[in-house]
Coordinates of C-alpha atoms in Angstrom, one line a residue:
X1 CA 28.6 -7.1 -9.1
X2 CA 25.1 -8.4 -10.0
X3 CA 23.2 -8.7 -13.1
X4 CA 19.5 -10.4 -12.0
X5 CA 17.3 -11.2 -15.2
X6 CA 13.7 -12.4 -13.7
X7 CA 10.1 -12.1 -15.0
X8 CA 8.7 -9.2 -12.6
X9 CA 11.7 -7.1 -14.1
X10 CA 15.8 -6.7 -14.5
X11 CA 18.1 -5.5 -11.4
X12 CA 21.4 -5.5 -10.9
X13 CA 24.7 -2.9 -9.6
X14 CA 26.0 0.0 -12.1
X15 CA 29.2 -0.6 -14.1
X16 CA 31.7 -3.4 -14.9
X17 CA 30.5 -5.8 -17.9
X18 CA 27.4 -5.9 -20.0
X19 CA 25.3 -9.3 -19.2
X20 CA 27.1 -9.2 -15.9
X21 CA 25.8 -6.0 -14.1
X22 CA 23.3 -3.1 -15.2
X23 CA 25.2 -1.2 -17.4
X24 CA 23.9 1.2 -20.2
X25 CA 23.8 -1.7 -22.9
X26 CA 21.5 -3.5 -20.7
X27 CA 19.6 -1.0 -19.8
X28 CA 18.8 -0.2 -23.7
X29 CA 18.2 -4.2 -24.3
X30 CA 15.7 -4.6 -21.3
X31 CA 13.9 -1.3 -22.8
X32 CA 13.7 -2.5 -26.1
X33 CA 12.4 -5.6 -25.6
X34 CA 10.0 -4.6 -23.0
X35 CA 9.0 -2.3 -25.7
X36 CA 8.8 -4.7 -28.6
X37 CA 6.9 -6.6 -26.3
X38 CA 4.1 -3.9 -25.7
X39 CA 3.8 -3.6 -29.5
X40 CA 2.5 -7.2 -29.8
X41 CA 1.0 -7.2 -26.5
X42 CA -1.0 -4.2 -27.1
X43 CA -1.4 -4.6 -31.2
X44 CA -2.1 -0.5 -31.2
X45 CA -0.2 1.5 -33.9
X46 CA 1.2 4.3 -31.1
X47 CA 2.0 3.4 -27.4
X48 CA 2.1 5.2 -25.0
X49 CA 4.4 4.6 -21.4
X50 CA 5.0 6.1 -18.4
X51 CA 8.5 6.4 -16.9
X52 CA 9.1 7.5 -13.3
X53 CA 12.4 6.9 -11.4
X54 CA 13.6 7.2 -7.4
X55 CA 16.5 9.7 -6.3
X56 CA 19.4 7.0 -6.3
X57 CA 22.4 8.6 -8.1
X58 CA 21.7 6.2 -11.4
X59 CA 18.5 7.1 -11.8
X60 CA 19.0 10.1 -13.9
X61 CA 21.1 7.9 -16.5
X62 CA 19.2 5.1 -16.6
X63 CA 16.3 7.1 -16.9
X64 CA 17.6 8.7 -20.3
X65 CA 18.8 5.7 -21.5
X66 CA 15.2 3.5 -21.0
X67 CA 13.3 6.6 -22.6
X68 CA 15.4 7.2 -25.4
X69 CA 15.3 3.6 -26.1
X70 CA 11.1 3.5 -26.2
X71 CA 11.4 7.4 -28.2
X72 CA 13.4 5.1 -30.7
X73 CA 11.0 2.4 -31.4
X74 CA 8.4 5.1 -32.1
X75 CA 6.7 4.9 -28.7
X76 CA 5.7 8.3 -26.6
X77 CA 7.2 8.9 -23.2
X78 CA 5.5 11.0 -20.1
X79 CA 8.5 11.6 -18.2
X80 CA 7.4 11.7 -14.3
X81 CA 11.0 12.3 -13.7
X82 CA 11.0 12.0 -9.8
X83 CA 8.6 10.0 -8.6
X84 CA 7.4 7.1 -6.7
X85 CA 6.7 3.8 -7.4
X86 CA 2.8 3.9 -6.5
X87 CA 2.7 7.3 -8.2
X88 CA 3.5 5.7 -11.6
X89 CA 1.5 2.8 -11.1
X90 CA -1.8 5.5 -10.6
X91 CA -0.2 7.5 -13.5
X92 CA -0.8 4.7 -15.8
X93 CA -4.3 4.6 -15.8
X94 CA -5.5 8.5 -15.9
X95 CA -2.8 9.2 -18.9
X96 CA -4.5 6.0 -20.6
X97 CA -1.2 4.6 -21.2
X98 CA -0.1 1.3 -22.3
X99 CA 2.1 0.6 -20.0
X100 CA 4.7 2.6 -17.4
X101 CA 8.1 1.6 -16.0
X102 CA 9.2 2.3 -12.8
X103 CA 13.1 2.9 -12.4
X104 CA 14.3 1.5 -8.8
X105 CA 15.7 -0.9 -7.1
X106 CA 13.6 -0.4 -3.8
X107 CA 15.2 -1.3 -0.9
X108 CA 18.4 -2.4 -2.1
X109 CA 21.0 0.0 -1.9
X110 CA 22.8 2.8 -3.6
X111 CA 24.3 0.7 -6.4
X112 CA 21.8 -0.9 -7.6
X113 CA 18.8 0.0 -9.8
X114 CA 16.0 -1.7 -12.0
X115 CA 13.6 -1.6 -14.3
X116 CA 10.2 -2.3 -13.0
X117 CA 7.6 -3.6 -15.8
X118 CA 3.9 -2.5 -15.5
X119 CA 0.9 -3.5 -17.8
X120 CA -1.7 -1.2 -18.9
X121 CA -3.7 -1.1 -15.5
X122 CA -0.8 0.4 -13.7
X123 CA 0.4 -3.3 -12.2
X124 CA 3.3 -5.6 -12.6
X125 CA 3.2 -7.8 -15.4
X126 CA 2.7 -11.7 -14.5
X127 CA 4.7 -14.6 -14.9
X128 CA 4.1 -15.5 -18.8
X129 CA 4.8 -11.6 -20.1
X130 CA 7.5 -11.1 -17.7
X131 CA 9.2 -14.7 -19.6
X132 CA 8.4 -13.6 -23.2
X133 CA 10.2 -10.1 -22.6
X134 CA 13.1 -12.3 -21.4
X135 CA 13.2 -14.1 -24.3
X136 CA 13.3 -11.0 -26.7
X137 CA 16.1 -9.5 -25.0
X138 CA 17.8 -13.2 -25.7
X139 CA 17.1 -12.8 -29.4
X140 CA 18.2 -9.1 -29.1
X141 CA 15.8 -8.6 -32.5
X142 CA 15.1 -5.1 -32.6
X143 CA 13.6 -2.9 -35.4
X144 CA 13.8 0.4 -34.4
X145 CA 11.5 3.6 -35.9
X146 CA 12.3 5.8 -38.7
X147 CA 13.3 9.4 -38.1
X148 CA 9.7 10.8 -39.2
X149 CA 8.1 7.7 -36.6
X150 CA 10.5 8.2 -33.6
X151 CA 8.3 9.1 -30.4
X152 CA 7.9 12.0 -28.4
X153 CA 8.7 12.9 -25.0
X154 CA 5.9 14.6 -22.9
X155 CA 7.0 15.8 -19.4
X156 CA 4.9 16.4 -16.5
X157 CA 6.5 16.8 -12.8
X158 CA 2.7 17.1 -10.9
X159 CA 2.3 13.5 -10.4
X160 CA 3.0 13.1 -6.7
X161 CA 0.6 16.3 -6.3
X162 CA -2.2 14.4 -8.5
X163 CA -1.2 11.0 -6.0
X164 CA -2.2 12.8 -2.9
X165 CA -5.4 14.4 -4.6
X166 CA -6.1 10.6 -5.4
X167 CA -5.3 9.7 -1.6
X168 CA -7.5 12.9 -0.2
X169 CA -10.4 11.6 -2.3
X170 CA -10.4 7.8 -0.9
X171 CA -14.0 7.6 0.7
X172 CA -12.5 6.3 4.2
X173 CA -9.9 9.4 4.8
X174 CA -11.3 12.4 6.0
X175 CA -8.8 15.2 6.1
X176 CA -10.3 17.0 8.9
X177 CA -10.8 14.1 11.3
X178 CA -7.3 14.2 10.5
X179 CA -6.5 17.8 11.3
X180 CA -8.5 17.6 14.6
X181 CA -6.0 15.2 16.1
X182 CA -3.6 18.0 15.5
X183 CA -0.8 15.1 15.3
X184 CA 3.2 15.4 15.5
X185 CA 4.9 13.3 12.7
X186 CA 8.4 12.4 12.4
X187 CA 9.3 11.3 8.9
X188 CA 12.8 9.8 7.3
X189 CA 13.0 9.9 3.7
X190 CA 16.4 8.0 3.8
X191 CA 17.1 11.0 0.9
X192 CA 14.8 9.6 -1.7
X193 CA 11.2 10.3 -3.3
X194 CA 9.6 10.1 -0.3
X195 CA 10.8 12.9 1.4
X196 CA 9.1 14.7 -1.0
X197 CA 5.7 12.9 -1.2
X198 CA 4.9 11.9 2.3
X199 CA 5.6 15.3 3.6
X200 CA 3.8 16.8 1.2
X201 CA 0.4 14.4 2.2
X202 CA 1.1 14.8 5.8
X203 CA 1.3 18.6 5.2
X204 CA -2.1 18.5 3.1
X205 CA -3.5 16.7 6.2
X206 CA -2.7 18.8 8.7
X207 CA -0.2 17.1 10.2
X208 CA 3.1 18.4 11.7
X209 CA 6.2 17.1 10.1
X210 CA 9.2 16.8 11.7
X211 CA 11.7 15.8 8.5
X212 CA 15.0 13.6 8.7
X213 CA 16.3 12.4 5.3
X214 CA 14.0 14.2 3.3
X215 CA 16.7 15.6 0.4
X216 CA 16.3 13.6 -2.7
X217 CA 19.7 13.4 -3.3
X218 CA 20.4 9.4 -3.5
X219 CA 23.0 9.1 -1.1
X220 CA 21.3 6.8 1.5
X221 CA 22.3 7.9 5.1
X222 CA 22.0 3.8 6.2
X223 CA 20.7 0.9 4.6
X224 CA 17.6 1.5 2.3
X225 CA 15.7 -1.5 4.5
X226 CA 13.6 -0.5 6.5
X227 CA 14.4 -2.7 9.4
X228 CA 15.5 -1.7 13.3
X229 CA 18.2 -2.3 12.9
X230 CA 18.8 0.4 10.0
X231 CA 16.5 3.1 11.8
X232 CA 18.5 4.3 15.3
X233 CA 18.2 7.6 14.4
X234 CA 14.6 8.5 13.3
X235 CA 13.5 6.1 16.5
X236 CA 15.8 8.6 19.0
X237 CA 14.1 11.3 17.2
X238 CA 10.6 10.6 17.9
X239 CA 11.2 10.5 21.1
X240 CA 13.2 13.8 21.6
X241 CA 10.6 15.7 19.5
X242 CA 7.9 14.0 21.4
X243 CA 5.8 13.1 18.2
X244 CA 3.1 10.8 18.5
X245 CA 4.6 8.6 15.9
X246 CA 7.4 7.8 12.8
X247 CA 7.3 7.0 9.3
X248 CA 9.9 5.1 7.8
X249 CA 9.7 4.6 3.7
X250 CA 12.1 2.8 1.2
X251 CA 13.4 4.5 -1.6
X252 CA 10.6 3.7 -4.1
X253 CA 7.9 4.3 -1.4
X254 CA 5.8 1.0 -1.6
X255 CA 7.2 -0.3 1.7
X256 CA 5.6 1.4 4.8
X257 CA 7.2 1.4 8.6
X258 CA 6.2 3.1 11.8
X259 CA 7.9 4.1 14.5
X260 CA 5.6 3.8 18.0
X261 CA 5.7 6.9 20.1
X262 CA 8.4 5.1 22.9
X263 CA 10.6 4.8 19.7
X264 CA 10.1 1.8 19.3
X265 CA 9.4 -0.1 15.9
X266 CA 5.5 -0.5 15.1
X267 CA 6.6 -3.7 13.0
X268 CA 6.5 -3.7 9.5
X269 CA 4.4 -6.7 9.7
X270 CA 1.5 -4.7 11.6
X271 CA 1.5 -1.9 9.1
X272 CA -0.8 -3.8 6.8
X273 CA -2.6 -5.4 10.4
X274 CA -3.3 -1.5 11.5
X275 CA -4.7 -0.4 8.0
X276 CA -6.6 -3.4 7.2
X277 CA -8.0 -3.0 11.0
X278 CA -9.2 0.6 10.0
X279 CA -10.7 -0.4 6.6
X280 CA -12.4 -3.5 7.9
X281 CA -13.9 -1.4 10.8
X282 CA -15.4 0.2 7.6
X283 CA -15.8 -2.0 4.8
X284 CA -17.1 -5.6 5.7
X285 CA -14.9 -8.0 3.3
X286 CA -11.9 -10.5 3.1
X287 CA -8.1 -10.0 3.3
X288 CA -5.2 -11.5 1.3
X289 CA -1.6 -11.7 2.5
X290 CA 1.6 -13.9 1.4
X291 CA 2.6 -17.2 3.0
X292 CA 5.2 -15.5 4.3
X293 CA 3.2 -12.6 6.5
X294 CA 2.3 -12.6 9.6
X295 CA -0.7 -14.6 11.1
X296 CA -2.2 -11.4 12.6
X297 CA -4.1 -10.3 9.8
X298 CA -5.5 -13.5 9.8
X299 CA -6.8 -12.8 13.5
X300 CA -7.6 -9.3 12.5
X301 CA -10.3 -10.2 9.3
X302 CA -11.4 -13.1 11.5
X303 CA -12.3 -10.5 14.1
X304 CA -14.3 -8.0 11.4
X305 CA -16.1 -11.3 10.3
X306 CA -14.4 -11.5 7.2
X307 CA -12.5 -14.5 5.1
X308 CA -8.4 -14.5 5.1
X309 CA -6.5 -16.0 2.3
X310 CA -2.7 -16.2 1.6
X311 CA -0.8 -16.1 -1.8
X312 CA 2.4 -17.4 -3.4
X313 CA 5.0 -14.8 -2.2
X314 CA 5.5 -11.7 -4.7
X315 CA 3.1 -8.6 -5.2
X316 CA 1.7 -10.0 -8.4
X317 CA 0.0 -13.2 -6.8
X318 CA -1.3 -11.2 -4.0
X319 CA -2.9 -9.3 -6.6
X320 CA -4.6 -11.9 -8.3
X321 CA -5.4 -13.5 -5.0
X322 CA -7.2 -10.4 -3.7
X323 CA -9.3 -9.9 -7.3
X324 CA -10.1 -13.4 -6.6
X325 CA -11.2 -13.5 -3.3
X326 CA -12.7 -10.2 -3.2
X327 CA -10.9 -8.2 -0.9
X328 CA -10.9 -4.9 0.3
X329 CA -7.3 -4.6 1.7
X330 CA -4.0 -6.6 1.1
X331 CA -0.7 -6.7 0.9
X332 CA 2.6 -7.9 2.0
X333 CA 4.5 -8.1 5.7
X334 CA 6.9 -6.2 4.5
X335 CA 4.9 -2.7 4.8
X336 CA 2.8 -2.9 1.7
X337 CA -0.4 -1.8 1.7
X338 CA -2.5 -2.8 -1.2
X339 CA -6.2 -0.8 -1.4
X340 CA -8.3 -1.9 -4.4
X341 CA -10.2 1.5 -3.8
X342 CA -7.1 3.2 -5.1
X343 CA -5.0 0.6 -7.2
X344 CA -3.7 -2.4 -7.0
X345 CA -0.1 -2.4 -6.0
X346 CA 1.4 -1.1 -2.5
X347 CA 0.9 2.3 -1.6
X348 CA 2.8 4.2 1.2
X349 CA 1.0 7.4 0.9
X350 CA -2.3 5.2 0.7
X351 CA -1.2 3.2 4.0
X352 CA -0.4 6.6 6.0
X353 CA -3.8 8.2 5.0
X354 CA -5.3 5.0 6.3
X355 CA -3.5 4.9 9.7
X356 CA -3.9 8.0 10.6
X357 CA -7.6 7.7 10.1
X358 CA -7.3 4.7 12.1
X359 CA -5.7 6.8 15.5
X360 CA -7.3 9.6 15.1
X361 CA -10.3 7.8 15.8
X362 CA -9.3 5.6 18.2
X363 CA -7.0 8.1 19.8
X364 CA -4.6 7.0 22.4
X365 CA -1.0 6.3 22.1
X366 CA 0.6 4.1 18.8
X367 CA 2.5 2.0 21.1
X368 CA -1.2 1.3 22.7
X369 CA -2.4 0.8 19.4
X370 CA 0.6 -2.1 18.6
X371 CA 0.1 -3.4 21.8
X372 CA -4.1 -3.8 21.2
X373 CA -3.1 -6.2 18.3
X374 CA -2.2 -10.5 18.6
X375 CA 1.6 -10.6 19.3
X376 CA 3.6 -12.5 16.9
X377 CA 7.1 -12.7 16.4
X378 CA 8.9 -14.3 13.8
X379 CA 12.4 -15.6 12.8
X380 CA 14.6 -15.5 9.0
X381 CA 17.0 -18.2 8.3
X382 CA 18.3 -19.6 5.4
X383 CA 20.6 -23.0 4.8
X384 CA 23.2 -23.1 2.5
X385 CA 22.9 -26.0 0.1
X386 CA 25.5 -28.2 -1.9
X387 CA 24.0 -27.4 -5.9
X388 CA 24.2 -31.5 -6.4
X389 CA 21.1 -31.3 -3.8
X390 CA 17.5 -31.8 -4.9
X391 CA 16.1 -29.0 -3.3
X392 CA 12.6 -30.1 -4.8
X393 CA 13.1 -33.5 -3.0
X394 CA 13.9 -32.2 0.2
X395 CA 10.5 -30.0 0.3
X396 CA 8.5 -32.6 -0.9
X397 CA 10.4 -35.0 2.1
X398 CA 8.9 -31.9 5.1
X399 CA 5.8 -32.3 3.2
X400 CA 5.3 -35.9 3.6
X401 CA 7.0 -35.7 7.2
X402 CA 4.4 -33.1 8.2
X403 CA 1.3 -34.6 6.1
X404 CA -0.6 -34.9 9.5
X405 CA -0.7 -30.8 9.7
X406 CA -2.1 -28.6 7.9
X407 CA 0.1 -27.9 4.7
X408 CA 0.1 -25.7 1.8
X409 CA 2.2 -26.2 -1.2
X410 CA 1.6 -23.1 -4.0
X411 CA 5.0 -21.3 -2.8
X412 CA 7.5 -24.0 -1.4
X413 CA 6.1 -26.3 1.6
X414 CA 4.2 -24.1 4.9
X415 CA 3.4 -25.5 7.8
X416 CA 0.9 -24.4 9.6
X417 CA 0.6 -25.5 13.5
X418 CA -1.9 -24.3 15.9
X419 CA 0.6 -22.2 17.6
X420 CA 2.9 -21.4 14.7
X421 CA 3.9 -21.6 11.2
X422 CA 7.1 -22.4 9.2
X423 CA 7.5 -21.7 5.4
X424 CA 9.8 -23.3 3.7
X425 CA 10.8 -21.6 0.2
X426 CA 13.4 -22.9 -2.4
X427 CA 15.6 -19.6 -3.9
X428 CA 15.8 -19.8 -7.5
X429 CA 19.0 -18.0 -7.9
X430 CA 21.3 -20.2 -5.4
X431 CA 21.2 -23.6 -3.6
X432 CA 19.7 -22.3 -0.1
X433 CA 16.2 -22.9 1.3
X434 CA 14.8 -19.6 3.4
X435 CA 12.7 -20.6 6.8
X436 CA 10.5 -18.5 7.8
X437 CA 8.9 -18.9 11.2
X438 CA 6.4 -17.3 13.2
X439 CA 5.7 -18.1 17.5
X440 CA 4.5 -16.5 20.1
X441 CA 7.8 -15.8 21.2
X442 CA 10.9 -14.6 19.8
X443 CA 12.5 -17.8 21.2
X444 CA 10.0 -20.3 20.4
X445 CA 10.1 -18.8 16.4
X446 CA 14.0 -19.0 16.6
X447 CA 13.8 -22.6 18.2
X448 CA 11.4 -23.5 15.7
X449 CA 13.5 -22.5 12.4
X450 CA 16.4 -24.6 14.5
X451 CA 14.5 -27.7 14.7
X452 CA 13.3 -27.3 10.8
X453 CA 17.0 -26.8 10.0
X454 CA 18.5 -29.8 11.7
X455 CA 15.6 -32.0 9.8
X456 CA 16.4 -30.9 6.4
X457 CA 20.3 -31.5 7.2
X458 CA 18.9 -34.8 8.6
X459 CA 17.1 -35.7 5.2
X460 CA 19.6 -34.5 2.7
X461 CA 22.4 -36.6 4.8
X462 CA 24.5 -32.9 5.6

C-alpha cells in the first residue's frame, strides 16, 4: 500500500494507515491545504473550484470527502460528478473558477486514486505551488469557515455535453467531412468516463460505435494501461466487426490509443504523430514533445516546415515549453494530445476529433496510415540501484562519456545519436535509473538500453 506526496498532486491505494496510503484523513488534509493555498494564491474573498472524478469504485468517497473539505473553508463547489479529466480542465475556465480538482489516478489501477491540482486556467499547477501545498499539509494549519461562511455546492452533470460542443467548434473538425466517411468505430471504455464521453462525440460525428467497456462502473476488465499487452480483446474485436479502426482510453481520458484496422496497435507514440500530422497540414507552426517521446514527431514538424522542441518529462513542462515556443500541437508519447486551440492539457476527445479529420481526408486504411509515418521502435528498462549510490554522479559520468554527441541535460542525461536516442532519467522515489531508448529496430533499441546498462554497472563498480 502506497501513499505518494509529489508537487503535481497526491496518489496513493485506499485503506490501511493515514500518512501511509490515501485514506479519508488524507484526503481531507490534501483538500484543505490545497484550499488554503488558493486563498493566498488567489487573494479573492470567495473561491470558486471545480471537482470532477473518474468511475473507479473510490471516487464517489473521495469525492465527498475533497468537496466537503473546500464547502468547509468557505469555498463553493460545481460538482461535475462524473467526468473526465480534460472535461474539468475546460470547465475551469467558462465557470470562471479559481481553480478545479480532478479526482483520478489515471492509468493506475482500481485501488488507487488522486487528487489532481489545477490553477485558474484549467492546468496543472507548476513545481513551486505544487511544493508550497506540500508544505501546508505538513503544518496541518487549518482555519476552517463559520457556519454563516461555509460554501455552497452547485451541481451540474452537462459537462462532457458542453466538452464535445467545445470539440465540434475547433476550426479544423468538420463534422460532416466526418459523417461522409460513414466510418465503423470500435471503442473500449475499460468501464470508466470514457465510455460515456467518446461515444457520445463519435455519435455526434456520425460515426458508428461499436462499444466494449463502456459501463462506468470502476471495475476495470484488465489493466487501466493502455498498452498491447492489456488490449487482446478490443484488438480481436476490430477485426470481427470489420471497423475501420479502435479507440482505446484510460480511465481519466487524457491518454489516447488506436487500434489499426488488422488489429493491430496504432502505437501510442503515433497518436500525437497522426494528429499533429493533421493540424500541421493545416496550421503552419512548431511542435513540442518530452525527452522521452518518440523521434517521429520530430520528422513529422520537420516535414510541415516547422521547428520541434522537447521538454523535461511531465505535462506541465510541455506546457510551458509549447507557450514558449509557440506551438500549435503537443503533447506526450504516451497518447496525449495537447491543442492550444482548445486548452492546454491532453485531450482524448480533442485527439479523436483530430484523427478522424485526418483519415477522412486522406482516406485509405489506418494500418496504411501508421505504416505512411518514420518507423521507430523503442525499448523501457530500469536498473536497480544500491541507495549508497550517487545516482547524480553516475549521470553526470554518461554525460562526460558521451560529451562528443549531442546531449541534453534539463530532465536526466539524453543522448541523442544519428540513428537513435537513449534517456537516461533518475527516479525520485527509489534508487533506479529508467533507460529509455529509441532504434530503428526493436533489437537495435533493446541492444542499445543493454549496452547503456552494462556502462553504468561499469561506472558505479556493480
Amino acid at each position: 500500500m502506497t501513499l505518494i506526496k509529489s508537487i503535481s498532486g497526491i496518489r496513493g491505494t485506499i485503506g490501511g494507515n493515514p500518512g501511509e496510503n490515501l485514506t479519508p484523513i488524507d484526503a481531507v488534509k490534501f483538500a484543505a491545504s490545497y484550499g488554503k493555498w488558493l486563498k493566498g494564491y488567489s487573494k479573492k474573498e470567495k473561491l470558486k473550484v471545480v471537482i470532477g472524478r473518474d468511475a473507479r469504485l473510490s471516487g464517489e468517497m473521495i469525492q465527498n470527502l475533497v468537496v466537503s473539505t473546500l464547502v468547509g473553508l468557505g469555498i463553493d463547489v460545481i460538482d461535475l460528478d462524473l467526468s473526465t479529466t480534460p472535461t474539468v480542465e475546460i470547465a475551469v475556465p467558462l465557470e470562471k473558477a479559481d481553480g478545479g480538482i480532478i479526482l483520478t489516478a489515471s492509468h493506475n489501477p482500481k485501488q488507487w486514486n488522486a487528487l489532481k491540482l489545477l490553477n485558474e486556467k484549467g492546468e496543472f499547477l507548476n513545481a513551486a505551488e505544487g511544493a508550497l501545498i506540500l508544505e501546508i499539509a505538513e503544518k496541518e494549519d487549518f482555519n476552517f469557515s463559520e457556519v454563516d461562511d461555509l460554501g455552497v455546492i452547485i451541481r451540474n452533470d452537462s459537462y462532457i455535453d458542453v466538452h464535445i460542443d467545445e470539440v465540434l467548434n475547433l476550426s479544423l473538425v468538420d463534422a460532416e467531412v466526418i459523417k461522409a466517411a460513414k466510418f465503423k468505430v470500435v471503442v473500449d471504455g475499460v468501464n470508466s468516463t470514457g465510455g460515456i464521453a467518446i461515444p457520445k462525440l463519435l455519435e455526434e460525428l456520425g460515426v458508428e460505435v461499436v462499444k466494449l467497456y463502456c459501463e462506468p462502473t470502476g471495475h476495470f476488465p484488465h489493466n487501466p494501461e493502455p498498452l498491447k499487452e492489456h488490449l487482446g480483446d478490443i484488438c480481436d474485436l476490430v477485426v470481427k466487426e470489420k471497423a475501420d479502426f479502435g479507440i482505446v482510453v484510460d480511465p481519466d481520458v487524457d491518454r489516447l490509443a488506436f487500434i489499426s484496422n488488422d488489429g493491430e496497435m496504432f502505437g501510442e507514440e503515433y497518436t500525437l504523430v497522426a494528429c499533429a500530422d493533421y493540424v500541421l497540414g493545416k496550421t503552419k507552426g512548431n511542435t513540442v514533445s518530452n525527452l522521452s517521446s518518440s523521434r517521429a514527431l520530430r520528422d513529422i514538424t520537420e516535414k510541415h516546415g516547422g521547428v520541434y522542441e522537447a521538454s523535461a518529462v511531465g505535462e506541465v513542462n510541455v506546457v510551458t515549453k509549447m507557450k514558449n515556443n509557440n506551438a500549435v500541437i503537443g503533447g506526450e508519447g504516451n497518447g496525449g494530445i495537447i491543442y492550444p486551440e482548445s486548452h492546454y492539457g491532453r485531450d482524448s476527445l480533442v485527439g479523436t476529433a483530430l484523427f478522424l479529420m485526418l483519415m477522412a481526408e486522406k482516406g485509405g486504411t489506418v494500418a496504411e496510415l501508421r505504416a505512411s509515418y518514420p518507423s521507430y521502435f523503442m525499448s523501457k528498462k530500469k536498473i536497480q540501484l544500491t541507495p549508497e549510490l550517487d545516482v547524480d554522479a553516475l549521470l553526470v559520468a554518461m554525460e562526460e562519456k558521451y560529451k562528443d554527441e549531442e546531449v541534453t541535460t534539463i530532465d536526466g542525461v539524453k543522448i541523442d545519436f544519428a540513428e537513435n536516442w537513449v534517456h537516461l532519467r533518475k527516479s525520485n522515489t527509489e534508487p533506479i535509473i529508467r533507460i529509455y531508448t529509441e532504434a530503428k529496430s526493436q533489437a537495435k533499441a533493446d541492444g542499445l538500453a543493454d549496452k547503456i546498462i552494462e556502462e553504468i554497472k561499469e561506472i558505479a563498480g556493480l
